[in-house]
Every structure is written in structure tokens, then in C-alpha cells.
XYZ file of N, CA, C and O in Angstrom:
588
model
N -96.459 -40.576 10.628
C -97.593 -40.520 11.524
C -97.158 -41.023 12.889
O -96.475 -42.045 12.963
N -97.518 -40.358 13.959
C -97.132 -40.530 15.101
C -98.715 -40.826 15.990
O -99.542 -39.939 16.201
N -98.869 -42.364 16.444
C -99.755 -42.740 17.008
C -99.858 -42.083 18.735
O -98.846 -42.094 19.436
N -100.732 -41.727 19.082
C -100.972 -41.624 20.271
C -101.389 -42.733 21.419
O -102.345 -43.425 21.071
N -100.897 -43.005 22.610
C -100.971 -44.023 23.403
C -102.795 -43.686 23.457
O -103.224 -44.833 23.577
N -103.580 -43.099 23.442
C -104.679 -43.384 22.905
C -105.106 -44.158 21.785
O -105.822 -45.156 21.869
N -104.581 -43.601 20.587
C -104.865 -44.397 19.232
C -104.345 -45.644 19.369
O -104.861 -46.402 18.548
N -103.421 -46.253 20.161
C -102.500 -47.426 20.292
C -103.477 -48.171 21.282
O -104.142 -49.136 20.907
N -103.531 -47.646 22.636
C -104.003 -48.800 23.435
C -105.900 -48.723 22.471
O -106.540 -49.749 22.702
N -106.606 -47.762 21.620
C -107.835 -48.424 21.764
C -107.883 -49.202 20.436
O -108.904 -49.870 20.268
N -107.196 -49.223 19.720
C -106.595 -49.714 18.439
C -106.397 -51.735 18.982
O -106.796 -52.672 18.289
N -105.748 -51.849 20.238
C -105.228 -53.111 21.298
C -106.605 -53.343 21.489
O -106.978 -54.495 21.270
N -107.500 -52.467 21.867
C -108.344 -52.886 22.985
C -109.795 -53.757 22.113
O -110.514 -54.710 22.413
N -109.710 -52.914 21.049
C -110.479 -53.655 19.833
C -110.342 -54.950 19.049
O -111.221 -55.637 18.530
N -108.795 -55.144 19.097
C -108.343 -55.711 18.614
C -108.717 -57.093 19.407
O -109.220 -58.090 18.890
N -108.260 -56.881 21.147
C -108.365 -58.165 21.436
C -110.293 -58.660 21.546
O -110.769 -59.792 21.627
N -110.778 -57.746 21.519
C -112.693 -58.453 21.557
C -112.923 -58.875 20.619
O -113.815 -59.722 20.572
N -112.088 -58.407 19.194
C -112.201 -58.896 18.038
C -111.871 -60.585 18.231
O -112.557 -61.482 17.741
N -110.701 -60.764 19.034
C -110.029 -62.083 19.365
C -110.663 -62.900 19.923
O -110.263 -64.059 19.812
N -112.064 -62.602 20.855
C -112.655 -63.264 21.678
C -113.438 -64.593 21.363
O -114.390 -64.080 20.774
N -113.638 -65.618 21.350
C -114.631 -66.141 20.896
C -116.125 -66.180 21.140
O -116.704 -66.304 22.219
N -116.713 -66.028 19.737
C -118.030 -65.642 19.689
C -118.521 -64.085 19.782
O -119.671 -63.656 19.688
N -117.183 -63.300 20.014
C -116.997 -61.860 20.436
C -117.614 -61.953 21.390
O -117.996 -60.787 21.496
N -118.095 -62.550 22.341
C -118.618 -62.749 23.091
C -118.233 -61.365 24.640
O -117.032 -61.103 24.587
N -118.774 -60.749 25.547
C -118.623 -59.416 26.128
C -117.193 -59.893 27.152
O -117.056 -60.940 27.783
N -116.358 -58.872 27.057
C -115.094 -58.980 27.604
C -115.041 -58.158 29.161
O -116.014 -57.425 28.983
N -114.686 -57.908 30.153
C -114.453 -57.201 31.250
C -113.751 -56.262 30.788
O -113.253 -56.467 29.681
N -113.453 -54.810 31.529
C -112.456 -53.674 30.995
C -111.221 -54.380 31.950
O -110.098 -53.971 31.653
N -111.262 -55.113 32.756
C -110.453 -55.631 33.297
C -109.487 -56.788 32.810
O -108.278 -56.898 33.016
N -110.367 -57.650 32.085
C -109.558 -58.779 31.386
C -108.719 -57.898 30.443
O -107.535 -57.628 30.646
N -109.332 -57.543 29.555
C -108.592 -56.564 27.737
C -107.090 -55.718 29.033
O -105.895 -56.013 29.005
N -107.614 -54.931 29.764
C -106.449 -54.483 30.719
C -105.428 -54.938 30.974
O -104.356 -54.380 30.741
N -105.591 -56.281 31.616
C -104.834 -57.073 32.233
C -103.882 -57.977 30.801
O -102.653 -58.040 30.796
N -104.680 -58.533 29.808
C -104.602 -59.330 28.907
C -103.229 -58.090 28.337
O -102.045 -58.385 28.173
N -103.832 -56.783 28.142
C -103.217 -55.668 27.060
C -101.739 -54.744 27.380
O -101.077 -54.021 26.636
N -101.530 -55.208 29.130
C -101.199 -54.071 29.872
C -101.703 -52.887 29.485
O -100.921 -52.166 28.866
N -102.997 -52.406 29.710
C -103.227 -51.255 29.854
C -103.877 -50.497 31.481
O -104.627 -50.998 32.319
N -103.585 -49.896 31.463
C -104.087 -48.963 32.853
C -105.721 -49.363 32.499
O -106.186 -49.214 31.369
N -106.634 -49.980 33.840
C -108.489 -49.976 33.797
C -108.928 -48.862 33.969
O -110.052 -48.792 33.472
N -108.608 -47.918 34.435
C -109.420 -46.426 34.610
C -109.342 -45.735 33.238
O -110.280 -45.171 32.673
N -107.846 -45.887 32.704
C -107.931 -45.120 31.331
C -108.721 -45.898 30.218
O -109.376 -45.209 29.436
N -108.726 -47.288 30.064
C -109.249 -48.331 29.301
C -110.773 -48.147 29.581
O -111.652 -48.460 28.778
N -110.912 -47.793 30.384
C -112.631 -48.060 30.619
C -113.008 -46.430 29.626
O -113.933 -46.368 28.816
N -112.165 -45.381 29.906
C -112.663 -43.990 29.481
C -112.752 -43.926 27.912
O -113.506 -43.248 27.214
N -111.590 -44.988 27.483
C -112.093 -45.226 25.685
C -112.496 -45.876 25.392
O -112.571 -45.819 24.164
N -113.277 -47.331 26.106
C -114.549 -47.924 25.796
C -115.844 -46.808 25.379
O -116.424 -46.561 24.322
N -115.953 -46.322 26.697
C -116.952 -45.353 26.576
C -117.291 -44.833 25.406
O -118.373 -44.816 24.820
N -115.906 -44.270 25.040
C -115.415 -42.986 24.063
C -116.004 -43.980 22.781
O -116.734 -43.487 21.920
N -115.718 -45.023 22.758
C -116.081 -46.147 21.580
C -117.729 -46.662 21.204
O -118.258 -47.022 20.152
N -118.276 -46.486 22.741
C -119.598 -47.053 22.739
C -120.072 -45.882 22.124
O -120.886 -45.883 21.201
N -119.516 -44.784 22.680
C -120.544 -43.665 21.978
C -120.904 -43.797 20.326
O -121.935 -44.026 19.693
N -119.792 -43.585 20.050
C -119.073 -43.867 18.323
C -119.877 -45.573 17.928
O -119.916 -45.796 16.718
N -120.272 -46.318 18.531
C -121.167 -47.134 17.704
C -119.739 -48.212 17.554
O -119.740 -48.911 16.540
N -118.805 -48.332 18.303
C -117.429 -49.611 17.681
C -118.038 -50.659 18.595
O -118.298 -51.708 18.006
N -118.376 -50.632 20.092
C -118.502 -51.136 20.917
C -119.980 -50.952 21.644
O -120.612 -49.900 21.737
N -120.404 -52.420 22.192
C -121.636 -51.685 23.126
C -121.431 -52.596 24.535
O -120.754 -53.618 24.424
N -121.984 -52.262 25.828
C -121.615 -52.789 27.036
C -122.690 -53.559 27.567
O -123.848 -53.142 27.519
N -122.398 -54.604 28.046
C -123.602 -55.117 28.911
C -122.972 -55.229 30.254
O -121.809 -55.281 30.652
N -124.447 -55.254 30.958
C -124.151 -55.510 32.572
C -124.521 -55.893 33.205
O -125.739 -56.062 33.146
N -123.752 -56.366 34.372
C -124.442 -57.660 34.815
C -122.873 -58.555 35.488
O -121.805 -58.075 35.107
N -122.834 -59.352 36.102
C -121.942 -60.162 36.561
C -120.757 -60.755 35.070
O -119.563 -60.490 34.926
N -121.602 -61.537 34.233
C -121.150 -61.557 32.850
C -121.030 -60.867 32.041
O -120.689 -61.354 30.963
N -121.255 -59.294 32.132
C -121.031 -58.305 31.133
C -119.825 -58.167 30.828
O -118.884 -58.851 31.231
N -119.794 -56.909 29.804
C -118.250 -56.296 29.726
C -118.781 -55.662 28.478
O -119.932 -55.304 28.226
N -117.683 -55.599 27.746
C -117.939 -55.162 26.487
C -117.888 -55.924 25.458
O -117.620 -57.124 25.531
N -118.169 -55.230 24.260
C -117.945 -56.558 23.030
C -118.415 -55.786 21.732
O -119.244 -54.876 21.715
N -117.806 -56.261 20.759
C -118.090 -55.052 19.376
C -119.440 -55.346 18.764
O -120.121 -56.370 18.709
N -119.609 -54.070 18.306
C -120.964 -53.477 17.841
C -121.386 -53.864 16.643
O -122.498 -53.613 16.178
N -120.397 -54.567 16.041
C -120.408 -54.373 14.620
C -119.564 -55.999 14.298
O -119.162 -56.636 15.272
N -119.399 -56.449 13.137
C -118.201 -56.969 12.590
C -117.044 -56.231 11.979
O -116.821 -55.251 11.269
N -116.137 -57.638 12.902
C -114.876 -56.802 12.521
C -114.068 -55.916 11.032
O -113.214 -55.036 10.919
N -114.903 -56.737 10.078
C -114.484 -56.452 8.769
C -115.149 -55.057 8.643
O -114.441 -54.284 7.998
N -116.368 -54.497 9.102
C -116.951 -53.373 8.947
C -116.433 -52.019 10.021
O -117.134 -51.075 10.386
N -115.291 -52.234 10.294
C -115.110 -51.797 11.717
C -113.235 -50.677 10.778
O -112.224 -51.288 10.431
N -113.362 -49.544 10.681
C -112.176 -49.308 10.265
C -110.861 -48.663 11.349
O -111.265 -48.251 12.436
N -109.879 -48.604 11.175
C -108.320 -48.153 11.923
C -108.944 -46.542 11.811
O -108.872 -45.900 12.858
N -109.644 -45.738 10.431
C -109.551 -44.591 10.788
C -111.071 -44.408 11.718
O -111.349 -43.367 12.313
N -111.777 -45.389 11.701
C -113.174 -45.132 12.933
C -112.957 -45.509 14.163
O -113.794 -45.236 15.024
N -111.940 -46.120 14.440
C -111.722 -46.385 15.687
C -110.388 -45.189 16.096
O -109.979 -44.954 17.232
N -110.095 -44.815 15.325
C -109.110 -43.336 15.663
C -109.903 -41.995 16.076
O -109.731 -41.242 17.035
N -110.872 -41.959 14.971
C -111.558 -40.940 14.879
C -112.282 -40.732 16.424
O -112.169 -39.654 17.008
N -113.142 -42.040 17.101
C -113.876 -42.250 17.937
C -113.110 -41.779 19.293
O -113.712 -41.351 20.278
N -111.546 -41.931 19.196
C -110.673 -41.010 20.420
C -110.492 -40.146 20.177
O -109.583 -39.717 20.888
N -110.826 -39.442 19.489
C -110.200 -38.099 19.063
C -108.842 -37.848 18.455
O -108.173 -36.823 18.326
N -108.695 -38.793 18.206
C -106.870 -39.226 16.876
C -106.956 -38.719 15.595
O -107.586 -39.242 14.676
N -106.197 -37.504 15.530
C -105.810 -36.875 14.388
C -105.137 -37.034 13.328
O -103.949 -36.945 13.639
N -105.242 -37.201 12.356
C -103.629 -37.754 11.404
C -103.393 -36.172 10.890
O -104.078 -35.561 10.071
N -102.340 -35.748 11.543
C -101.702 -34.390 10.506
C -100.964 -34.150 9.957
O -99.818 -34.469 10.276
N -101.262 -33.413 8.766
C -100.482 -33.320 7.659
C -99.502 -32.308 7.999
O -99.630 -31.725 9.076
N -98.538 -32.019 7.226
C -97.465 -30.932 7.724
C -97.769 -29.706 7.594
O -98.414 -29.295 6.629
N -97.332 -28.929 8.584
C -97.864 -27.683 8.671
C -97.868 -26.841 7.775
O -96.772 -26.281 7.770
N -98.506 -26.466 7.034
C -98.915 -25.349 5.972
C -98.270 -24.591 5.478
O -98.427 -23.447 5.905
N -97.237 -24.783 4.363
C -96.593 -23.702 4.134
C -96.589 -23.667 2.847
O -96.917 -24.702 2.266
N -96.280 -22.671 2.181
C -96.303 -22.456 0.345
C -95.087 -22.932 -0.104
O -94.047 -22.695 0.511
N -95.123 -23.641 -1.211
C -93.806 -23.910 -2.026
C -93.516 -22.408 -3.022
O -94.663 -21.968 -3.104
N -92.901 -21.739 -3.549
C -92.751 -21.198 -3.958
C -92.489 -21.857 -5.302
O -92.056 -23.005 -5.402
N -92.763 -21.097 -6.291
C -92.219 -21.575 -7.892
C -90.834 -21.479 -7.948
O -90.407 -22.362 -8.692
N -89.719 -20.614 -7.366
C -88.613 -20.538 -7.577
C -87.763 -21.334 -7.270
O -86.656 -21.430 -7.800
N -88.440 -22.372 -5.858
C -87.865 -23.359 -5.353
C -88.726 -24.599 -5.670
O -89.524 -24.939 -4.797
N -88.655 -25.427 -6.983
C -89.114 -26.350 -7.442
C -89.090 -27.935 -6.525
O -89.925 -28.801 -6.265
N -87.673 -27.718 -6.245
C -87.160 -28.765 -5.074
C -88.428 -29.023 -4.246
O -89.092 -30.057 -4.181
N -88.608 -27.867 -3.638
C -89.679 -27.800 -2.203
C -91.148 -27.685 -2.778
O -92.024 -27.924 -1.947
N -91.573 -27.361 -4.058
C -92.820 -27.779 -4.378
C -92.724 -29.030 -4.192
O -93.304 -29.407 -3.174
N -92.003 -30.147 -5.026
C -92.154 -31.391 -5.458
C -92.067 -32.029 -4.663
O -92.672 -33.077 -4.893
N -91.391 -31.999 -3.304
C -91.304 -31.990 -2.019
C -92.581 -31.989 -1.118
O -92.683 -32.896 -0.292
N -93.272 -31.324 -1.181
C -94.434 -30.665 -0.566
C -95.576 -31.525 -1.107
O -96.305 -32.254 -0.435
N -95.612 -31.354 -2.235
C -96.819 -32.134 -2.824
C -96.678 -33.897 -2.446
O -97.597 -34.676 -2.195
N -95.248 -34.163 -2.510
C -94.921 -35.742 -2.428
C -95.510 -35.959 -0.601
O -95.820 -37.106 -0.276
N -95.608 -34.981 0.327
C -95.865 -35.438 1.531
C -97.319 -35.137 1.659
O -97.992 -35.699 2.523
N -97.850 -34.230 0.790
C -99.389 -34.116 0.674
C -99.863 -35.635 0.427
O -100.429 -36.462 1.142
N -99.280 -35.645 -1.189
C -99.759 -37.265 -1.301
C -99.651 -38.333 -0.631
O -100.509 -39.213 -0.701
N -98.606 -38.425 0.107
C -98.325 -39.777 1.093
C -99.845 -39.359 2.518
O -100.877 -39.922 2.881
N -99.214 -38.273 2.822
C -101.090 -37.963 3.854
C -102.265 -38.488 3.438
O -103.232 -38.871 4.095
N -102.011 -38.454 1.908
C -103.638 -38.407 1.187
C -103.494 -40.241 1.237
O -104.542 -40.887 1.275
N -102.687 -40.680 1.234
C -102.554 -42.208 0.723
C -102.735 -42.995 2.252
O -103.517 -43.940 2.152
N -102.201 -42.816 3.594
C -102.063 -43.039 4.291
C -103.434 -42.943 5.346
O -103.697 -43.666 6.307
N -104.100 -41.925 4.862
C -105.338 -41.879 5.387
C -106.686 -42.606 4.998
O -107.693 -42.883 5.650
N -106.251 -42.842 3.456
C -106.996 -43.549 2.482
C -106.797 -45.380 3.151
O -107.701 -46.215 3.113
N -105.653 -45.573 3.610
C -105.432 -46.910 4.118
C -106.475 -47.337 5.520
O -107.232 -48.274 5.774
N -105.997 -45.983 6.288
C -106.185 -46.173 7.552
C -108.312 -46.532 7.128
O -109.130 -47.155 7.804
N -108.439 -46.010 6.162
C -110.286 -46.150 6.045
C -109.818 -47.245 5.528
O -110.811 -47.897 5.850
N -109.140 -48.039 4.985
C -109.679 -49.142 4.380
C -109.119 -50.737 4.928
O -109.493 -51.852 4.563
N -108.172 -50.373 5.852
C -108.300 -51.701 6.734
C -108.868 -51.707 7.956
O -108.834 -50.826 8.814
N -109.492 -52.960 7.980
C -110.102 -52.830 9.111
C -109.324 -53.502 10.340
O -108.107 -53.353 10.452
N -110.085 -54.256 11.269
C -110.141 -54.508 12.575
C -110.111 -56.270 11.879
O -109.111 -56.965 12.062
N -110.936 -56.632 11.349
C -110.513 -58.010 10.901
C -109.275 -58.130 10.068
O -108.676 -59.201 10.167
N -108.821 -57.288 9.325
C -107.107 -57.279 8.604
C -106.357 -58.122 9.947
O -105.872 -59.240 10.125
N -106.592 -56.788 10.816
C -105.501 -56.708 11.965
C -105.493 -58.260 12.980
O -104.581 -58.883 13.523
N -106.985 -58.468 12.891
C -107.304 -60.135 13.048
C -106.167 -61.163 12.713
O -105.347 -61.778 13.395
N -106.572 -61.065 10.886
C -105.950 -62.281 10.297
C -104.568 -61.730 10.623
O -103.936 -62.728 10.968
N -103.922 -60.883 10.683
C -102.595 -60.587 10.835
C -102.221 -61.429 12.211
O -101.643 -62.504 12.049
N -102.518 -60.999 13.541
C -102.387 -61.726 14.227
C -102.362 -62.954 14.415
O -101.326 -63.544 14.721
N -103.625 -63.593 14.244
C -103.898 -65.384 14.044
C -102.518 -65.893 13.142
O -101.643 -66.641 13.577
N -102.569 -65.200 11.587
C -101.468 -66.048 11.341
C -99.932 -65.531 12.285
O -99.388 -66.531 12.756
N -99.425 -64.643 12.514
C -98.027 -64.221 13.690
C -98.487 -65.427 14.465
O -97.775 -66.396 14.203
N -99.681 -65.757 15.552
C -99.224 -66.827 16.229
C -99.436 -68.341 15.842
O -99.512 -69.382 16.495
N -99.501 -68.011 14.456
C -99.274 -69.710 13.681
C -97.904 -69.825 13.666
O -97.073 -70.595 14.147
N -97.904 -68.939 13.045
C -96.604 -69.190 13.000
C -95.201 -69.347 13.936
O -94.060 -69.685 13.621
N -95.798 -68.953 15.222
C -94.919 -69.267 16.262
C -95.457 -70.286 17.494
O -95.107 -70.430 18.666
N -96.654 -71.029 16.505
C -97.261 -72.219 17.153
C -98.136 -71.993 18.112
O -98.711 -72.990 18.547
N -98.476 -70.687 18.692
C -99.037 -70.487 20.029
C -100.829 -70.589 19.266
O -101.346 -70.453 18.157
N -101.249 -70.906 20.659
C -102.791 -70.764 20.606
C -103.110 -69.299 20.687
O -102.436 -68.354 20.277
N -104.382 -69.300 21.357
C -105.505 -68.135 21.325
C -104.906 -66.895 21.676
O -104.898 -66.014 20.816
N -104.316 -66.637 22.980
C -103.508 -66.168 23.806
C -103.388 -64.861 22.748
O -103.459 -65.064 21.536
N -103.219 -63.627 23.243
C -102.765 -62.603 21.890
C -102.344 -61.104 22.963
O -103.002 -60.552 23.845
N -101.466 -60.916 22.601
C -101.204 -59.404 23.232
C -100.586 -58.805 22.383
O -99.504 -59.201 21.949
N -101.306 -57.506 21.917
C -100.888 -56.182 20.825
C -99.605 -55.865 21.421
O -98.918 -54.954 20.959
């Protein structure tokens, strides 16, 4: 699977409001700055997110954004889906019976698609949480977090 700098930076961008305390509403500017990501493109998959129900915005001097949901209810394939991130399987072709090799072949990358997509629904945005928190236990650092 080959992530798209879409699926990557909004995959980051979730990740760090998840980080926030209190989730409390973030700037498209801080997550930017915090993420290195470009603010014009970052702001266009907030949007893309608010629509999709991951994120909602307030405004106001203290606004920004901030998730819609909890993180545990929040999945890798709904926040893919919400950019338009595809997972594709290999392009379509018949195994033939004569070439057993390339059935068994074929079916083994069907199944890994089928398994891999099955993941992406079932971890969420809090996984990716605790993953982080403990990485910077373990290298002693505080709050601080960049994907």
C-alpha cells in the first residue's frame, strides 16, 4: 500500500488534535507549523474532514479545529476514506488453472488486501495515540509530538 501525502499529512493532522489537551480546538496554523505541513493545503483537508463528521471548526479568535468524535471511535480507514484515499488491490487479472503458481499467488495478494483493509477499519486514531505517548516515554520527552 502506497500512502498518499494526502492520506499521510491528514492521518498527522488528526493525530496531533487527538494530542491536544482536552482536544481542545487547534489553529490550521499551529497542526501546520507543529506537522510541517503546507496551511493552504492543511486547511483544504480539514474541510474535507469536517464534512465527513472526523472534525468540526469553531470561530472566533480561539477557534480552530478539534475532533468530532473520540479518538477510539475515529478509524485510519475513515479518515482515508474522508480524502478520497483509495487502497488498491492489484489490477485484475485471471489466474489461469494451468498456471497454479499464479493462482496461489493471486489469491495470497487478494487476501493480504482483504486483511489490510480489515486493519485499516479497525485501528483507530487513539491506537495511533497510545503508540505515540509511549515512543515519547520512552525517549523521555514531554507533550511535544510530530508525525
Amino acid at each position: 500500500m502506497k500512502l498518499t501525502t494526502r492520506g499521510h499529512y491528514s492521518v498527522k493532522a488528526l493525530l496531533d488534535l487527538s494530542l491536544q489537551p482536552g482536544y481542545g480546538p487547534v489553529s490550521t496554523r499551529a497542526i501546520a507549523s507543529r506537522q510541517d505541513i503546507p496551511a493552504p493545503y492543511l486547511e483544504k483537508l480539514l474541510i474535507e474532514m469536517r464534512r465527513a463528521g472526523l472534525v468540526k471548526s469553531i470561530r472566533g479568535s480561539i477557534g480552530g479545529y478539534q475532533l468530532a468524535r473520540d479518538p477510539m471511535k475515529i478509524s485510519l480507514a475513515e479518515i482515508l476514506d474522508a480524502v478520497g484515499e483509495t487502497i488498491k488491490p492489484l489490477p485484475h487479472h485471471q489466474a489461469t488453472p494451468a498456471q497454479a503458481e499464479d493462482w496461489v499467488t493471486f489469491t495470497l495478494w487478494q487476501r493480504l488486501d482483504q486483511k489490510l483493509k480489515e486493519a485499516l477499519h479497525t485501528i483507530t486514531l487513539a491506537d495511533l495515540y497510545y503508540d505515540a505517548r509511549s515512543w515519547q516515554a520512552s525517549l523521555g520527552e514531554e507533550a511535544s509530538f510530530i508525525v
